[in-house]
Short mmCIF file of C-alpha atoms in Angstrom, two decimals:
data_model
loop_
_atom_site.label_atom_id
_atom_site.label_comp_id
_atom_site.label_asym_id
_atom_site.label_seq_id
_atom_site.Cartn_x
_atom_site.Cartn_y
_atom_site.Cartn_z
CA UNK A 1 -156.70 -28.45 74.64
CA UNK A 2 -156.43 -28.71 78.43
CA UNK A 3 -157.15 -25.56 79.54
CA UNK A 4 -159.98 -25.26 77.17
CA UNK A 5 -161.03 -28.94 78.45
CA UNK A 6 -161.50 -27.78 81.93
CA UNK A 7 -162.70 -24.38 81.59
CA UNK A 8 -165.76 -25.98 79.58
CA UNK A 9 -166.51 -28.73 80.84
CA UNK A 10 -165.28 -28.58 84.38
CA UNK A 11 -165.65 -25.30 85.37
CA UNK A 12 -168.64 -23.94 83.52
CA UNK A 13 -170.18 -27.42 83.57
CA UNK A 14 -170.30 -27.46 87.34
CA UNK A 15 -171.67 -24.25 87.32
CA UNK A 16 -174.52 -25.21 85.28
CA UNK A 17 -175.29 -28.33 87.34
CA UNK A 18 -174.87 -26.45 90.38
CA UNK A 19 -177.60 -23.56 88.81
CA UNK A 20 -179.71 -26.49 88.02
CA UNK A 21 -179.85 -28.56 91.27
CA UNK A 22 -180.37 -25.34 93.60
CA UNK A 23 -181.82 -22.73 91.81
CA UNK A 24 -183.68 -24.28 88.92
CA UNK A 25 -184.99 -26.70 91.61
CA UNK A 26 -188.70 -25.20 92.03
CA UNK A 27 -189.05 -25.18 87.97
CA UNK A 28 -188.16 -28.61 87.88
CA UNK A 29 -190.62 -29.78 90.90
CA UNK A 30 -193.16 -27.64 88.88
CA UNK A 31 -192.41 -29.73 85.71
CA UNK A 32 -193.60 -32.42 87.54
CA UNK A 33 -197.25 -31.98 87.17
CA UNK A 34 -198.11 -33.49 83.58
CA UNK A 35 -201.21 -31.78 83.68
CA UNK A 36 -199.21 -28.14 84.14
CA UNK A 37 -196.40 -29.05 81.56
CA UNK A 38 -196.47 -31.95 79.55
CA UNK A 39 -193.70 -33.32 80.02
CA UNK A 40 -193.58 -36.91 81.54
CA UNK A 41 -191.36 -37.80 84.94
CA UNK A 42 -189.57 -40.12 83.74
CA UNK A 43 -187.99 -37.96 80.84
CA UNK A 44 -187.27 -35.41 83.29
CA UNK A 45 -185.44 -37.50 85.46
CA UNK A 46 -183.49 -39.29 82.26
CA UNK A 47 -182.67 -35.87 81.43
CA UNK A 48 -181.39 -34.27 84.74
CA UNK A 49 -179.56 -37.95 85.69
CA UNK A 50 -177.95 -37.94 81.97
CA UNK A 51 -177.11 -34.29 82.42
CA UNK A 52 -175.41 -35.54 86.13
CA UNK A 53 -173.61 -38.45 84.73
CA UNK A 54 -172.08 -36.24 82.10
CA UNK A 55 -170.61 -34.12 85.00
CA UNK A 56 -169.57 -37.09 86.58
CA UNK A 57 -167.56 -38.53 83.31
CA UNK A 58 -166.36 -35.04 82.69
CA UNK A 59 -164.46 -34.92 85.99
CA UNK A 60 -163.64 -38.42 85.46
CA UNK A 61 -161.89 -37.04 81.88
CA UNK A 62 -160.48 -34.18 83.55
CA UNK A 63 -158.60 -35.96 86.09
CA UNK A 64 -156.89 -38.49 83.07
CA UNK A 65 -156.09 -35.37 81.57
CA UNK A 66 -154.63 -33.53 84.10
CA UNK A 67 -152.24 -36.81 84.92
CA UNK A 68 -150.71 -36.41 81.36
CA UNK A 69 -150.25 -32.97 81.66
CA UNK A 70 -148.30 -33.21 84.83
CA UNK A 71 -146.56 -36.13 83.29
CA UNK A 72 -146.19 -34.46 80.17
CA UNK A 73 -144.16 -31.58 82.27
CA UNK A 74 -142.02 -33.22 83.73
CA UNK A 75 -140.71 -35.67 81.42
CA UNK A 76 -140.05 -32.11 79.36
CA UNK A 77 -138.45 -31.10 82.13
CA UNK A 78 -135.41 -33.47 82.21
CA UNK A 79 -135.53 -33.38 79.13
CA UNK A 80 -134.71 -29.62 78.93
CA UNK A 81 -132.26 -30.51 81.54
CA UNK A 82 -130.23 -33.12 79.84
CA UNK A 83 -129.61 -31.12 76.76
CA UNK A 84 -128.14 -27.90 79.55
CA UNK A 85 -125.65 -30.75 80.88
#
């Protein structure tokens, strides 16, 4: 579940927000004019900032996650090594 965790939705995740705060940056300035697109500001900037705060909660996840993996080593760890003694 861990690996999976991060390679989704850290890795890949922060790939896609990187793609869409650098490169996708002209389309999005272009969605801007209502009269080009249709589509209203303020959905497109409850979109991109939901889209951003699910990165942000994702790496928030990831690091709570990580800490029980870690934890989850080591305790396994002596325990492997009190049943060798």
């Amino acid at each position: 579940f861990a690996a999976s965790f991060f390679l989704c939705r850290v890795v890949m995740y922060t790939a896609g927000i990187i793609h869409l705060y650098t490169f996708s940056l002209p389309e999005l300035k272009s969605l801007v004019q209502p009269e080009f697109s249709g589509v209203p500001v303020s959905l497109l900037g409850i979109t991109c900032g939901c889209m951003l705060l699910g990165w942000v909660l994702n790496l928030f996840w990831s690091t709570k996650i990580l800490s029980k993996v870690v934890a989850g080593r080591g305790s396994n760890a002596k325990n492997r090594r009190g049943k060798r003694d």
